[in-house]
Structure formats: structure tokens, C-alpha cells
Amino acid sequence: MKKTFYITTPIYYSSGKLHIGNSYTTVLCDTINRYKALRGYDTRYLTGMDEHGQKVETVAMEQNITPQELVDYLASNTKGLWELLDIKYDDFIRTTEKRHKKVVKKIFEQLLEQDDVYLGEYEGYYCMSCEAFFTETQLNDGHTCPDCGKKTKLVKEESYFLRLSKYEDRLLKYIEGNPNFITPESRKNEVVAFIKQGLRDLSVSRTSFDWGVKVVSNPAHVVYVWIDALSNYISALGYNTDDDSLYQKYWNGDEVVHVVGKDILRFHAIYWPIMLMALDVPLNFNLYAHGWYMMKDGKMSKSKGKVVYPAPLVKKYGLDSLRYFLLKELPYSGDGIFTPEDYIARINFDLANDFGNLLNRTISMANKYFDGNVKKSTKDYFEFDKQLVNLVNETITKYKEDMDQLKVSSAILNIWKLISRTNKYIDETCPWVLAKDETKQEELNSILYNLIESLRLIGILLTPILIDASKELFNQLNIPSNLQSWDSLDFGQLDKLVVTKKPVPLFPRLDKKIEEEYIQNLLNTESN
Ligand code: MSP
């Protein structure tokens, strides 16, 4: 039986267009999910929308539409974006759906019955933008939100509370006993330090607005948006419903991964596990909290020139360029920076020059010297042959390690080292010199065979990352489909082949100045 793999993105707030920062999480999960599928896992990928909360209610009112109309519009917008980015999700959950609300209601009532949730009175400072409450001491300058810097509002109301304190020790023990539960290490340390300060019970209902899931036993209250939202990861699997087969299969399966940004770490590393402990649901997930995409001068924000949207970049430069940039430029445990200069440089240097050119040169030589026909060659003619094969094997091993730990940026770096090494192999073996000597045909064929094998394996490793370019590479080399699979990831499996007569560059080289200006203008336009 296949092993199961379940991966989730956060569900996005229905508050406007998603930028490249939010899209990063979705592209990253898509890449990991494709990688696991390539490795033969039975995969399930969940994404969706977080559609309740005061902010939605307020924005809808401002626009003179109902909250439902607003979230419908934004959900279809977001789905359109995922289609453009070729995101292969299996399910798209929306918190306004009946299937979700039913589960949230049951969860809340169960917690109430068990006395894990109790009624009390809340007083705190609320940030509408982050949908989060703070104590006075947490605020910046005594009144603004410590996360986003916006103004907060003092709120006093009757509220239900979740007993976080009751589970504090159990959670700490769990984190200590499961070193991969929260990654990277630095984020885990943040969480542990936060818990050790002592957890205050969490206010989990509101009476000040309507747009949410009503508490069944006390409909004056709506369930706090985070309790509502976090439940999506199991409500989408049919947890606690008549048909919970997906829940049994994937949640209680082999691997479950939640990917989130660093700003929502606490919700996923503390509140969510405690909810699950209280519900007696196994804590079967691993959590990865990534950094943020920033602009050169700070956080991305909707003001002019400080936010980048994915659609215009994809329309102008193609999907793979965006995926490549996003996946490469955000390190595993830090932040990344978007600049027009870097965006064009990655396309020109990494994609067009190093990678695209390697394929193009190889195909051109195969055509020029052998009319496109290359045969199998197992003999080593040059000292460089072994070096190349060794690096291929090393790259495959590292790739597996990196991808299993969601270190996609590092996996890409290593693939590009192999691409450089393969380019260097051409310069070292000088095929154009051998081509002049009739007696060196075998040697010349072996060079092309080695180049094509290296490219074929690079193509397999890039399959989850560069969607169109990896397909195009296989097409131009005429690689049969059985040799595009994970099982064929061994140097020397290719027999003979005939490459295309008409190679097309995978990535066109761009005019640096013109294109940098183009992106800069995109950033400055009104729609941004
Ligand atoms: N609705 C909540 C999540 C609920 S999950 C049960 C939410 N939504 S969000 O739309 O504000 O953010 C979604 C994700 O986008 C978060 O993981 C957040 O970290 C991520 N990002 C927002 N800005 C980002 C960057 N500039 N860079 C990278 N990721 C960013 O939070």
C-alpha cells in the first residue's frame, strides 16, 4: 500500500488580492506535494479561504455588499490565481461552507461539555487587521498592534475561554519529545520560550459582531475566527461526520504537514495542538514556519510600490520563472527580498544562461555531429566522466534529504551546482575538437550521452519545481515517459534516443534594463 501524505497551506483571509508573499506558501506546498507524488505517495493537498470575522463584515458594509457576496468574489479570485499558478490542490475549503461550520459547531460544543471551554469576561486590545487580541503590555507605544502596527481597540465583553493553561506541560513535553514537530529549530525555540512564560486562557468567542459560526448553545456568541479557521485542517477531511474516511486515511495516515508563515506560528504551534489534545485527536502533524518575502525597504504592504502581485509577472515572464524565484530566494529559516534586478537576473543567469543554454547546446551538438541520434555509452573515456556521475549521485542524495525537510531553496542550489558542473564538462571534453577526428566518434557519442543523461536526471529533479520547463526538456530530448519517473533516477538507464531537430530555448534572455523598468513600473501602478 502507498504511504499517505497530507499537506496544507494556511487558509487565506478574504481581505483582498493575494501577493507573492501569500502565494509563496501555496507554491511551496504545491512543490512538496508534487515531489511526494513523484516518490509514489498517495498525496492530498488542502488549501482554502478564511472567510469569517469582523474585518469581512466591515469591508462588505463599506462596499455595500453582503459578506457572503464579498467572500464569494474573493474565493473565485483566489481560485483563478491558483489556476494561473498551476496549483494542483485536491480540496479548497471555505469556512462559510456548511461542511465546515457543522464541524466547528460540534468541536465547540464538545469542548464546552468537557469544560475545556468556559464562560467568562474578556478585556483586551483587539487588532482587526490581524484578528488578534493583545494585553496592554504587549502593545507598541501602549496602543498599536505589535504585529502590524495598526491601531487597536479596547474591547470588553462576555466571552468563552479555552483552558490553555491546563495543557501547558503536556504540550511542552510533546515538543521536547518530538524534535521535528516544529521546524526550523529557531521557531521551535520561540514557541518553547513563549509557553514557558505561562499561557493565559484564550478568549474563543465574540459577541460584538455576527459574521461567524454561531455557538449552538448560546447564539449571542460567534466562535473566534482562529478556532473556526484552524479546524479547517480536519473539517475538510470529514472529521466527526458520517463519512470520515478521508480523515481516517490522511490524518491518521503516514505524514501530515502544515506549512505556515512565521507570523501565525503561535496559533499553529500552541492553540491548534491544544485544541487537538482537548479533542483527543492525535497530534500527527509536523509544522514548518517559513520566513517572509520583503521589499528592499521593509515589509510588503499595499501602499504604492511596496507590494508585488504574481499574475502580471506570470503573464509577462511565464510561470516557471515565478516559481523558480519564489522557491529559490526564500532561505529555509530566514526572510527573502524581492527586487526587479534579482528577478531579471535569476531568469537571465540561472534559467536562460545556465540551464536553458545547457539543453540547447547539447541538442545542437547531437544534431550537428550525429544527426540527432545518440546511443548508449557505458565506457569512461575521460577523467571527467566519473566526476560528473559522482556529482549526479551526490545531488540526488542531497535532493532527497532537502526535499524531505522542505528545504527547497537548498535543493535548487544543489541542482544548479550540477548544471554548472555539466556545463563545465562540455568545456573540459571539447567535443568540437573530437568532431574533427573520424577515429573519435565513440568518444564524441559518449560525451553527448553523458550530457543527455545528466539533463534527464536534472529534468526529473526539477519536475515538481519547474512545471513547463521540465516537460519541455523531456520533449526536446524525446525521453520516453518511463525514463521520466523517480524509479529511473539512475545514471545510465537511457538506451538510445533521437533528439528534436528544432530546439527552442527554454527561457529567452531578457534585456536587463527594459525588463527591470517594466517590473518597477508594475510596482508603481495604481492597481498595485
Ligand atoms: N487566515 C489566516 C490563516 C489561518 S490558517 C488556519 C491568515 N491569513 S493571511 O491571508 O493573512 O496569511 C496567509 C499566509 O500568508 C500566512 O502564512 C502568512 O505568513 C503568509 N504571508 C503573508 N505575507 C507574507 C510575505 N510577505 N511573505 C511570505 N509569506 C507571507 O493568516
Coordinates of C-alpha atoms and ligand atoms in Angstrom, one line a residue:
M1 CA 0.0 0.0 0.0
K2 CA 1.1 3.5 -0.8
K3 CA 2.2 5.8 2.1
T4 CA -0.1 8.8 2.6
F5 CA 0.9 12.4 2.6
Y6 CA -1.3 15.3 3.6
I7 CA -0.1 18.9 3.2
T8 CA -2.0 22.1 4.0
T9 CA -1.5 25.8 3.4
P10 CA -3.0 28.4 5.8
I11 CA -6.4 29.4 4.7
Y12 CA -6.2 32.9 3.3
Y13 CA -8.2 35.8 4.7
S14 CA -10.8 37.1 2.4
S15 CA -9.4 40.6 2.5
G16 CA -8.1 41.3 -1.0
K17 CA -5.8 40.1 -3.7
L18 CA -3.0 37.8 -2.7
H19 CA 0.5 38.9 -3.3
I20 CA 3.7 37.0 -3.9
G21 CA 4.2 36.5 -0.2
N22 CA 1.0 34.6 0.4
S23 CA 1.4 32.9 -2.9
Y24 CA 4.8 31.6 -1.8
T25 CA 3.2 29.2 0.8
T26 CA 0.9 27.8 -1.9
V27 CA 3.7 27.3 -4.4
L28 CA 5.9 25.7 -1.8
C29 CA 3.2 23.3 -0.7
D30 CA 2.4 22.5 -4.4
T31 CA 6.1 21.7 -5.0
I32 CA 6.4 19.5 -2.0
N33 CA 3.1 17.7 -2.8
R34 CA 4.3 17.1 -6.4
Y35 CA 7.6 15.8 -5.1
K36 CA 5.8 13.3 -2.8
A37 CA 3.6 12.2 -5.6
L38 CA 6.6 11.7 -7.8
R39 CA 8.0 9.5 -5.0
G40 CA 4.9 7.4 -5.1
Y41 CA 3.0 8.7 -2.1
D42 CA -0.8 8.9 -2.0
T43 CA -1.0 12.6 -1.6
R44 CA -3.7 15.1 -0.6
Y45 CA -3.2 18.9 -0.8
L46 CA -5.6 21.2 1.0
T47 CA -5.9 25.0 0.7
G48 CA -8.8 27.4 1.1
M49 CA -10.2 30.6 2.5
D50 CA -10.7 32.0 6.0
E51 CA -14.0 33.9 5.4
H52 CA -15.3 34.9 8.8
G53 CA -14.5 37.7 11.1
Q54 CA -15.2 41.3 11.8
K55 CA -13.0 42.6 9.0
V56 CA -15.0 40.8 6.3
E57 CA -18.2 42.2 7.8
T58 CA -16.8 45.7 7.9
V59 CA -15.3 45.6 4.3
A60 CA -18.5 44.2 2.9
M61 CA -20.5 47.0 4.6
E62 CA -18.1 49.6 3.1
Q63 CA -18.6 48.2 -0.3
N64 CA -22.4 48.0 0.1
I65 CA -22.5 44.2 -0.5
T66 CA -23.2 41.3 1.8
P67 CA -20.3 39.5 3.5
Q68 CA -21.3 36.4 1.5
E69 CA -21.0 38.3 -1.8
L70 CA -17.6 39.6 -0.8
V71 CA -16.2 36.2 0.2
D72 CA -17.7 34.5 -2.9
Y73 CA -16.0 37.1 -5.1
L74 CA -12.6 36.7 -3.3
A75 CA -12.8 32.9 -3.3
S76 CA -13.3 32.8 -7.0
N77 CA -10.5 35.3 -7.5
T78 CA -8.1 33.2 -5.4
K79 CA -9.1 30.0 -7.3
G80 CA -8.3 31.9 -10.5
L81 CA -4.9 32.8 -9.2
W82 CA -4.2 29.1 -8.3
E83 CA -5.2 28.1 -11.8
L84 CA -2.8 30.5 -13.3
L85 CA 0.0 29.2 -11.0
D86 CA -0.9 25.6 -11.9
I87 CA -1.5 24.7 -8.2
K88 CA -2.7 21.1 -8.0
Y89 CA -4.7 21.1 -4.8
D90 CA -7.2 18.4 -4.1
D91 CA -9.6 20.4 -2.0
F92 CA -10.4 24.1 -1.4
I93 CA -12.1 24.6 1.9
R94 CA -14.1 27.7 2.7
T95 CA -15.0 28.4 6.3
T96 CA -18.5 29.6 5.2
E97 CA -19.3 26.2 3.8
K98 CA -21.9 24.0 5.6
R99 CA -19.5 21.1 5.8
H100 CA -17.0 23.2 7.8
K101 CA -19.4 25.1 10.0
K102 CA -21.1 21.8 11.1
V103 CA -17.8 20.5 12.4
V104 CA -16.8 23.8 14.1
K105 CA -20.1 23.8 16.0
K106 CA -19.6 20.2 17.2
I107 CA -16.0 20.9 18.2
F108 CA -17.0 24.0 20.2
E109 CA -19.9 22.2 22.0
Q110 CA -17.7 19.2 22.8
L111 CA -15.0 21.5 24.4
L112 CA -17.7 23.2 26.3
E113 CA -19.2 20.0 27.6
Q114 CA -15.8 18.8 28.7
D115 CA -15.2 22.1 30.5
D116 CA -12.2 22.8 28.3
V117 CA -14.1 25.9 27.3
Y118 CA -15.9 28.1 30.0
L119 CA -17.8 31.3 30.0
G120 CA -16.0 34.4 31.5
E121 CA -15.4 38.1 30.7
Y122 CA -12.8 39.4 28.3
E123 CA -11.0 42.7 28.3
G124 CA -8.3 43.3 25.8
Y125 CA -7.0 45.2 22.9
Y126 CA -8.2 43.9 19.5
C127 CA -6.4 44.3 16.2
M128 CA -8.9 43.9 13.5
S129 CA -6.3 43.5 10.8
C130 CA -4.7 40.5 12.5
E131 CA -7.9 39.3 14.1
A132 CA -5.9 39.0 17.3
F133 CA -6.2 40.2 20.9
F134 CA -3.4 41.7 23.0
T135 CA -2.8 42.7 26.5
E136 CA -1.9 46.3 27.3
T137 CA 1.7 45.4 27.9
Q138 CA 2.0 43.7 24.5
L139 CA 1.1 46.8 22.6
N140 CA 3.5 49.1 20.9
D141 CA 3.6 52.6 22.5
G142 CA 0.6 51.5 24.6
H143 CA -1.9 51.4 21.8
T144 CA -0.8 49.9 18.4
C145 CA -0.6 46.3 17.3
P146 CA 2.8 44.7 18.0
D147 CA 2.5 42.6 14.8
C148 CA 1.2 45.0 12.1
G149 CA 1.5 48.4 13.8
K150 CA -2.1 49.4 13.2
K151 CA -4.4 50.9 15.9
T152 CA -6.0 48.5 18.3
K153 CA -9.4 48.9 20.0
L154 CA -10.2 48.2 23.7
V155 CA -12.9 45.6 23.9
K156 CA -14.7 44.4 27.0
E157 CA -17.3 41.6 26.6
E158 CA -18.6 38.3 27.8
S159 CA -16.6 35.6 26.2
Y160 CA -15.9 31.9 26.3
F161 CA -12.3 30.9 27.1
L162 CA -10.2 27.9 26.2
R163 CA -8.2 26.4 29.0
L164 CA -4.7 26.7 27.6
S165 CA -3.0 26.6 30.9
K166 CA -4.3 23.1 31.6
Y167 CA -2.4 21.7 28.6
E168 CA 0.8 23.7 29.0
D169 CA 3.0 21.0 30.5
R170 CA 1.7 18.3 28.1
L171 CA 2.4 20.5 25.1
L172 CA 6.0 21.3 26.3
K173 CA 6.7 17.6 26.8
Y174 CA 5.3 16.8 23.4
I175 CA 7.5 19.5 21.7
E176 CA 10.6 18.2 23.6
G177 CA 9.8 14.6 22.7
N178 CA 9.2 15.3 19.0
P179 CA 12.1 17.3 17.7
N180 CA 10.7 17.6 14.2
F181 CA 7.2 18.8 15.4
I182 CA 8.1 22.4 14.9
T183 CA 10.7 23.5 12.3
P184 CA 13.1 25.3 11.8
E185 CA 14.7 25.0 15.2
S186 CA 14.7 28.7 15.7
R187 CA 10.9 28.8 15.5
K188 CA 10.6 25.9 17.9
N189 CA 12.7 27.8 20.4
E190 CA 10.4 30.8 20.0
V191 CA 7.4 28.7 20.8
V192 CA 9.0 27.0 23.8
A193 CA 10.1 30.3 25.3
F194 CA 6.5 31.7 24.8
I195 CA 4.9 28.7 26.5
K196 CA 7.4 28.9 29.4
Q197 CA 6.3 32.4 30.1
G198 CA 2.9 30.8 31.1
L199 CA -0.2 30.5 28.9
R200 CA -3.2 32.6 29.7
D201 CA -6.6 31.1 28.8
L202 CA -7.6 32.1 25.3
S203 CA -10.8 34.1 24.5
V204 CA -12.6 31.9 21.9
S205 CA -15.9 33.7 21.2
R206 CA -17.2 37.2 20.3
T207 CA -20.4 39.0 20.8
S208 CA -19.5 42.2 19.1
F209 CA -20.2 41.1 15.5
D210 CA -22.2 38.5 13.6
W211 CA -20.2 37.2 10.7
G212 CA -19.0 33.8 12.0
V213 CA -20.1 30.4 13.3
K214 CA -22.7 30.8 16.0
V215 CA -22.2 28.9 19.3
V216 CA -25.1 26.4 19.2
S217 CA -25.8 26.6 22.9
N218 CA -25.5 30.4 23.1
P219 CA -26.1 32.0 19.7
A220 CA -25.3 35.5 21.0
H221 CA -21.7 34.4 20.6
V222 CA -19.8 33.6 17.4
V223 CA -16.7 31.3 17.5
Y224 CA -13.4 33.2 17.5
V225 CA -12.1 33.2 13.9
W226 CA -8.9 31.3 14.8
I227 CA -10.7 28.4 16.4
D228 CA -13.0 28.4 13.4
A229 CA -10.1 28.6 10.9
L230 CA -7.8 26.1 12.5
S231 CA -10.5 23.5 12.4
N232 CA -10.4 23.5 8.6
Y233 CA -7.5 21.1 8.6
I234 CA -9.7 18.3 9.8
S235 CA -13.2 19.6 8.8
A236 CA -12.1 19.3 5.2
L237 CA -11.4 15.6 5.8
G238 CA -14.8 15.0 7.2
Y239 CA -13.7 14.7 10.9
N240 CA -16.6 13.9 13.2
T241 CA -19.1 13.4 10.3
D242 CA -20.9 10.3 8.9
D243 CA -18.2 9.9 6.3
D244 CA -14.8 10.4 7.9
S245 CA -12.9 8.1 5.5
L246 CA -10.6 10.9 4.4
Y247 CA -9.9 11.8 8.0
Q248 CA -9.0 8.2 8.8
K249 CA -6.9 7.8 5.8
Y250 CA -4.9 11.1 5.8
W251 CA -5.0 12.5 9.3
N252 CA -4.4 9.1 10.8
G253 CA -2.1 8.2 7.9
D254 CA 1.7 8.4 7.5
E255 CA 2.6 12.1 7.1
V256 CA 0.8 15.3 7.8
V257 CA 2.5 18.7 7.2
H258 CA 1.1 22.2 8.0
V259 CA 3.1 25.0 6.3
V260 CA 2.6 28.5 7.6
G261 CA 4.3 31.8 7.7
K262 CA 6.3 32.9 10.8
D263 CA 3.6 35.4 11.8
I264 CA 1.0 32.7 12.5
L265 CA 3.3 30.3 14.2
R266 CA 1.8 30.7 17.7
F267 CA -1.7 29.8 16.5
H268 CA -0.4 26.6 14.9
A269 CA 2.2 25.6 17.4
I270 CA 0.2 26.3 20.6
Y271 CA -3.6 26.8 20.1
W272 CA -4.1 24.1 17.4
P273 CA -2.2 21.4 19.3
I274 CA -4.1 22.2 22.5
M275 CA -7.4 22.1 20.7
L276 CA -6.4 18.6 19.3
M277 CA -5.3 17.4 22.7
A278 CA -8.6 18.5 24.2
L279 CA -10.5 16.8 21.4
D280 CA -8.4 13.7 21.8
V281 CA -7.3 13.9 18.2
P282 CA -3.7 12.6 17.6
L283 CA -1.1 15.3 17.1
N284 CA 0.0 13.7 13.9
F285 CA 1.3 16.8 12.1
N286 CA 4.6 18.5 11.6
L287 CA 4.7 22.2 11.4
Y288 CA 7.0 24.3 9.2
A289 CA 7.0 28.1 9.6
H290 CA 8.8 29.9 6.8
G291 CA 10.0 33.5 6.7
W292 CA 8.6 36.4 4.7
Y293 CA 9.2 38.0 1.4
M294 CA 10.1 41.6 2.0
M295 CA 10.8 44.6 -0.2
K296 CA 14.2 46.2 -0.1
D297 CA 13.0 48.8 2.3
G298 CA 10.9 46.6 4.5
K299 CA 7.6 44.8 4.8
M300 CA 5.3 44.3 1.8
S301 CA 2.3 46.5 2.2
K302 CA -0.5 47.7 -0.1
S303 CA 0.9 51.2 -0.4
K304 CA 2.4 52.2 -3.7
G305 CA 5.5 50.3 -4.9
K306 CA 5.6 48.0 -1.9
V307 CA 3.6 45.0 -2.9
V308 CA 4.2 42.5 -5.8
Y309 CA 1.3 40.5 -7.3
P310 CA 2.1 37.2 -9.1
A311 CA -0.3 37.5 -12.1
P312 CA 1.4 40.2 -14.1
L313 CA 4.8 38.5 -13.6
V314 CA 3.5 35.2 -14.8
K315 CA 1.8 36.8 -17.8
K316 CA 5.0 38.5 -18.8
Y317 CA 7.7 36.1 -17.9
G318 CA 6.0 32.7 -17.5
L319 CA 5.0 30.5 -14.6
D320 CA 8.3 28.7 -14.1
S321 CA 10.3 32.0 -13.7
L322 CA 8.0 32.9 -10.8
R323 CA 8.1 29.5 -9.2
Y324 CA 11.9 29.4 -9.5
F325 CA 12.3 32.9 -8.0
L326 CA 9.9 32.3 -5.1
L327 CA 11.3 28.9 -4.2
K328 CA 14.9 29.8 -4.6
E329 CA 15.1 33.2 -2.9
L330 CA 13.5 32.4 0.4
P331 CA 16.0 30.6 2.6
Y332 CA 14.8 27.8 4.9
S333 CA 14.9 29.8 8.1
G334 CA 15.1 33.5 7.1
D335 CA 13.4 36.1 5.0
G336 CA 13.8 36.8 1.3
I337 CA 13.8 40.0 -0.7
F338 CA 12.1 40.8 -3.9
T339 CA 13.8 43.3 -6.3
P340 CA 13.2 43.7 -10.0
E341 CA 17.0 43.4 -10.5
D342 CA 17.1 40.0 -8.8
Y343 CA 14.0 38.8 -10.7
I344 CA 15.5 39.5 -14.1
A345 CA 19.0 38.2 -13.0
R346 CA 17.5 34.8 -12.0
I347 CA 15.8 34.5 -15.3
N348 CA 18.8 35.6 -17.4
F349 CA 21.6 33.9 -15.4
D350 CA 20.1 30.8 -13.8
L351 CA 17.3 29.9 -16.2
A352 CA 18.3 31.1 -19.6
N353 CA 22.1 31.0 -19.4
D354 CA 23.0 28.1 -17.1
F355 CA 20.0 25.7 -17.6
G356 CA 18.4 26.6 -20.9
N357 CA 21.7 27.0 -22.7
L358 CA 22.9 23.7 -21.5
L359 CA 20.0 21.9 -23.1
N360 CA 20.2 24.0 -26.2
R361 CA 24.0 23.4 -26.7
T362 CA 23.5 19.7 -26.1
I363 CA 20.7 19.3 -28.6
S364 CA 22.6 21.4 -31.2
M365 CA 25.7 19.2 -30.9
A366 CA 23.7 16.0 -31.1
N367 CA 22.2 17.3 -34.3
K368 CA 25.4 18.6 -35.8
Y369 CA 27.6 15.6 -35.1
F370 CA 25.1 12.7 -35.2
D371 CA 22.0 14.0 -37.0
G372 CA 20.2 13.8 -33.6
N373 CA 21.0 10.1 -32.8
V374 CA 22.8 9.3 -29.6
K375 CA 23.5 5.8 -28.4
K376 CA 24.1 4.3 -25.0
S377 CA 27.7 4.5 -23.8
T378 CA 28.9 3.0 -20.6
K379 CA 32.7 3.3 -21.1
D380 CA 34.6 6.1 -19.4
Y381 CA 36.8 7.9 -21.8
F382 CA 37.7 10.9 -19.7
E383 CA 38.5 11.5 -16.1
F384 CA 35.7 14.0 -16.1
D385 CA 33.1 11.2 -16.7
K386 CA 33.4 9.8 -13.2
Q387 CA 33.4 13.2 -11.7
L388 CA 30.2 14.1 -13.4
V389 CA 28.4 10.8 -12.5
N390 CA 29.6 11.2 -8.9
L391 CA 28.1 14.7 -8.6
V392 CA 24.9 13.5 -10.2
N393 CA 24.6 10.8 -7.5
E394 CA 25.5 13.2 -4.7
T395 CA 23.0 15.7 -6.0
I396 CA 20.2 13.0 -6.0
T397 CA 21.0 12.1 -2.4
K398 CA 21.1 15.7 -1.2
Y399 CA 17.9 16.5 -3.1
K400 CA 16.0 13.7 -1.2
E401 CA 17.3 15.0 2.1
D402 CA 16.5 18.6 1.3
M403 CA 13.0 18.0 -0.1
D404 CA 12.0 15.7 2.7
Q405 CA 12.8 18.5 5.1
L406 CA 11.1 21.1 2.9
K407 CA 14.4 22.8 2.1
V408 CA 13.5 23.6 -1.5
S409 CA 15.9 26.5 -1.8
S410 CA 18.8 24.3 -0.9
A411 CA 17.6 21.6 -3.3
I412 CA 17.6 24.2 -6.1
L413 CA 21.1 25.4 -5.2
N414 CA 22.4 21.9 -5.5
I415 CA 20.7 21.2 -8.8
W416 CA 22.3 24.4 -10.1
K417 CA 25.7 23.2 -9.0
L418 CA 25.1 20.1 -11.1
I419 CA 24.0 22.2 -14.0
S420 CA 27.2 24.3 -13.7
R421 CA 29.3 21.1 -13.5
T422 CA 27.6 19.7 -16.6
N423 CA 28.3 22.9 -18.5
K424 CA 31.9 22.7 -17.4
Y425 CA 32.1 19.1 -18.6
I426 CA 31.5 20.4 -22.2
D427 CA 34.4 22.8 -21.8
E428 CA 36.6 20.1 -20.4
T429 CA 35.9 17.5 -23.0
C430 CA 35.9 19.9 -26.0
P431 CA 33.5 17.9 -28.3
W432 CA 34.2 20.3 -31.2
V433 CA 37.8 19.1 -31.2
L434 CA 36.9 15.4 -31.3
A435 CA 34.4 16.1 -34.0
K436 CA 37.2 16.9 -36.4
D437 CA 38.7 13.4 -35.9
E438 CA 37.0 10.5 -37.6
T439 CA 38.5 8.0 -35.2
K440 CA 37.0 9.7 -32.1
Q441 CA 33.3 9.1 -32.9
E442 CA 32.8 6.8 -29.9
E443 CA 34.3 9.3 -27.5
L444 CA 32.2 12.1 -29.0
N445 CA 29.0 10.0 -28.7
S446 CA 29.8 9.2 -25.1
I447 CA 30.1 12.9 -24.3
L448 CA 26.6 13.6 -25.7
Y449 CA 25.3 10.5 -23.9
N450 CA 26.6 11.7 -20.6
L451 CA 25.3 15.2 -21.1
I452 CA 21.8 13.9 -22.0
E453 CA 21.8 11.5 -19.0
S454 CA 22.7 14.4 -16.7
L455 CA 20.0 16.6 -18.2
R456 CA 17.4 13.8 -18.0
L457 CA 18.1 13.4 -14.3
I458 CA 18.1 17.1 -13.8
G459 CA 14.7 17.1 -15.5
I460 CA 13.3 14.6 -13.1
L461 CA 14.6 16.5 -10.1
L462 CA 13.0 19.7 -11.5
T463 CA 9.6 18.1 -12.2
P464 CA 8.0 19.4 -9.0
I465 CA 9.7 22.8 -9.3
L466 CA 9.6 23.9 -13.0
I467 CA 6.4 22.6 -14.4
D468 CA 6.7 23.6 -18.1
A469 CA 10.4 23.6 -18.4
S470 CA 10.8 20.0 -17.2
K471 CA 8.2 18.8 -19.6
E472 CA 9.8 20.8 -22.4
L473 CA 13.2 19.3 -21.6
F474 CA 11.8 15.7 -21.8
N475 CA 10.0 16.6 -25.1
Q476 CA 13.0 18.1 -26.8
L477 CA 15.2 15.2 -25.8
N478 CA 12.5 12.7 -26.6
I479 CA 12.8 11.0 -23.3
P480 CA 10.2 8.1 -23.0
S481 CA 7.8 8.5 -20.1
N482 CA 9.2 5.6 -18.1
L483 CA 12.5 7.3 -18.0
Q484 CA 11.0 10.5 -16.6
S485 CA 9.9 8.7 -13.4
W486 CA 11.5 8.7 -10.0
D487 CA 12.3 5.0 -10.4
S488 CA 14.6 5.8 -13.4
L489 CA 16.7 8.2 -11.3
D490 CA 19.9 6.3 -12.1
F491 CA 22.7 7.4 -14.4
G492 CA 22.9 5.1 -17.5
Q493 CA 19.3 3.9 -17.8
L494 CA 18.7 5.6 -21.1
D495 CA 19.3 3.4 -24.1
K496 CA 19.4 5.4 -27.3
L497 CA 17.4 8.4 -28.4
V498 CA 16.8 10.9 -31.2
V499 CA 16.7 14.5 -30.1
T500 CA 14.4 17.1 -31.6
K501 CA 15.6 18.8 -34.8
K502 CA 14.3 22.1 -33.7
P503 CA 15.4 23.0 -30.2
V504 CA 13.5 26.0 -28.7
P505 CA 15.2 28.0 -25.9
L506 CA 13.5 27.1 -22.6
F507 CA 13.9 30.7 -21.3
P508 CA 14.5 33.7 -23.6
R509 CA 17.3 36.0 -22.5
L510 CA 15.8 39.4 -21.4
D511 CA 17.0 42.9 -21.9
K512 CA 18.0 43.8 -18.3
K513 CA 17.3 47.5 -18.4
I514 CA 14.0 47.3 -20.2
E515 CA 12.6 44.5 -18.0
E516 CA 13.8 45.9 -14.7
E517 CA 12.0 49.1 -15.6
Y518 CA 8.9 47.1 -16.6
I519 CA 8.7 45.5 -13.2
Q520 CA 9.5 48.7 -11.4
N521 CA 6.5 50.3 -13.3
L522 CA 4.3 47.4 -12.3
L523 CA 5.1 48.1 -8.7
N524 CA 4.3 51.8 -9.1
T525 CA 1.0 51.4 -10.9
E526 CA -2.3 52.2 -9.2
S527 CA -3.6 48.6 -9.2
N528 CA -0.7 47.8 -7.0
Ligands
MSP1 N1 -6.3 33.4 7.8 C1 -5.0 33.3 8.5 C2 -4.5 31.9 8.5 C3 -5.5 30.9 9.1 S1 -4.9 29.3 9.0 C4 -5.8 28.3 9.9 C5 -4.0 34.2 7.8 N2 -4.3 34.5 6.6 S2 -3.3 35.5 5.7 O1 -4.0 35.6 4.4 O2 -3.1 36.8 6.4 O3 -1.9 34.9 5.6 C6 -1.7 33.7 5.0 C7 -0.3 33.3 4.9 O4 0.5 34.2 4.1 C8 0.4 33.3 6.2 O5 1.1 32.1 6.4 C9 1.4 34.4 6.2 O6 2.6 34.2 6.9 C10 1.7 34.4 4.7 N3 2.3 35.7 4.3 C11 1.7 36.9 4.4 N4 2.7 37.8 3.9 C12 3.8 37.2 3.5 C13 5.0 37.6 3.0 N5 5.3 38.8 2.7 N6 5.9 36.6 2.7 C14 5.6 35.3 2.9 N7 4.5 34.9 3.5 C15 3.6 35.8 3.8 O7 -3.0 34.5 8.4

